[in-house]
Amino acid sequence: MKCSTEAVALMHKYLDDELTKDEEKTLRDHLHKCERCQKHFHELKRTIAMVQSTNQVQAPQGFAQNVMQNLPSEKKSYSYKRWFKSHPMLTAAAIFFILMFGSVFSMWNQDQHLSVSKQKDIIIQDNTVIVPEGKTVEGDLVVKNGNLRIDGKVNGDVVLINGDNLKASAGEVTGDLSQVNQVFDWIWYKMKTTVKDVFSMKEEK
Amino acid sequence: MDLFIKEKIKKVKKGDQSAFEEVVTFYQNKVYQICFRMLGNAHEAEDIAQEAFVRAYTNIHSFDENRKFSTWLYRIATNLSIDRIRKKKPDYFLDAEVKGTEGLTMYSQISADQALPEEEVESLELQEYIHKEILSLPAKYRSVIVLRYIDELSLQEISDILDIPVGTVKTRIHRGREALRKKLRHV
Ligand SMILES: [Zn+2]
């Protein structure tokens, strides 16, 4: 066996855990009678031990926080969503106000009546609000007590309240899709009368 | 632990930035270690490690969830480190082969001749010495040695990280080990 090539190659195979039983025996036999290879083998193993002994370095203090500060700012829609999760009541109230003071298209005098926050480019069929193909709704879309089908595009968040059905497979929503049911049920129940009052006052003016 | 990371990555993909902080905390030492051993100085290592995480975040949608996140992340860190080395050093340095009888560096001669009075000093000096010798390897050998012996990754993982065949990984590790053996045998 040639020391410089064959024996050394076997040593490296050994270090990679890839020696067959036969090769292992060949190497062992050779090391028994060849001092030079023995030394070489010992040096290799010692080298690895030395490399492995280098202290594990640790990332500097505050590393993770620095990374977080350097990230591009989060999509607004998501912070909204997280905020929503941690403040369900406030969010429900916020949605309530959007419905009240936004461009609300609705008949509020019936409990289970469909309402939608926008009128433009939207078709209402039976109990379903449809964003037609080829149409784009600018801004957030809130639908209450109805189903929603998006064939076109919504440039904003979509919130479906008390609706069972949200179909957006063909369409596109640039923001978030959320469905609000239980929370709104509760707040809706509590505020129903107030809403009626507010609207009747408006009508009187 | 893989499951924990998988969950976090899912959240990050959905846009939850805060979930990324736990990912950073989990991998920061490993990633910093790769950069430090590749680049050799703490300041640059921090710089590149930071950038690796920011890149991972901004490209998170291109990460295939069926694969190992660590592999993907280490790949970004390794590539950024190699890019940085390339910018600092002339090209030939990167692809230079390990020569058979490379002389000891100035530093190694001094420290080899020195008597080592106390064990603690010895270990610190030795650490520093080994670190420098690893750094003196051409980048392509350095990266495999660092990933194999300091980050303790398998040949297959290294092959995935560096995007080179396992056979090439083996060859480079062999050469890297031989080169280091020549540098360290006198210590
Ligand atoms: Zn021999």
PDB file of C-alpha atoms in Angstrom, chain A residues 14 19 21 24 41 43 82 84 92 118 127-129 146 168 193:
ATOM      1  CA  TYR A  14     -12.309   6.869   8.441  1.00  0.00           C
ATOM      2  CA  LEU A  19     -14.808   2.947   5.997  1.00  0.00           C
ATOM      3  CA  LYS A  21     -15.028  -3.355   7.580  1.00  0.00           C
ATOM      4  CA  GLU A  24     -10.841  -0.594   8.386  1.00  0.00           C
ATOM      5  CA  PHE A  41      -3.183   9.744  11.434  1.00  0.00           C
ATOM      6  CA  GLU A  43      -1.927  14.522  13.622  1.00  0.00           C
ATOM      7  CA  ARG A  82     -52.676  41.001  15.411  1.00  0.00           C
ATOM      8  CA  PHE A  84     -57.546  42.600  16.366  1.00  0.00           C
ATOM      9  CA  ALA A  92     -65.569  44.981  17.110  1.00  0.00           C
ATOM     10  CA  LYS A 118     -69.398  50.245  -0.264  1.00  0.00           C
ATOM     11  CA  ASN A 127     -78.162  37.594   0.166  1.00  0.00           C
ATOM     12  CA  THR A 128     -74.829  37.806  -1.566  1.00  0.00           C
ATOM     13  CA  VAL A 129     -72.582  40.747  -2.234  1.00  0.00           C
ATOM     14  CA  GLY A 146     -74.537  38.273   4.044  1.00  0.00           C
ATOM     15  CA  ALA A 168     -62.808  34.689  -3.234  1.00  0.00           C
ATOM     16  CA  THR A 193     -80.734  49.786  19.728  1.00  0.00           C
TER      17      THR A 193
END
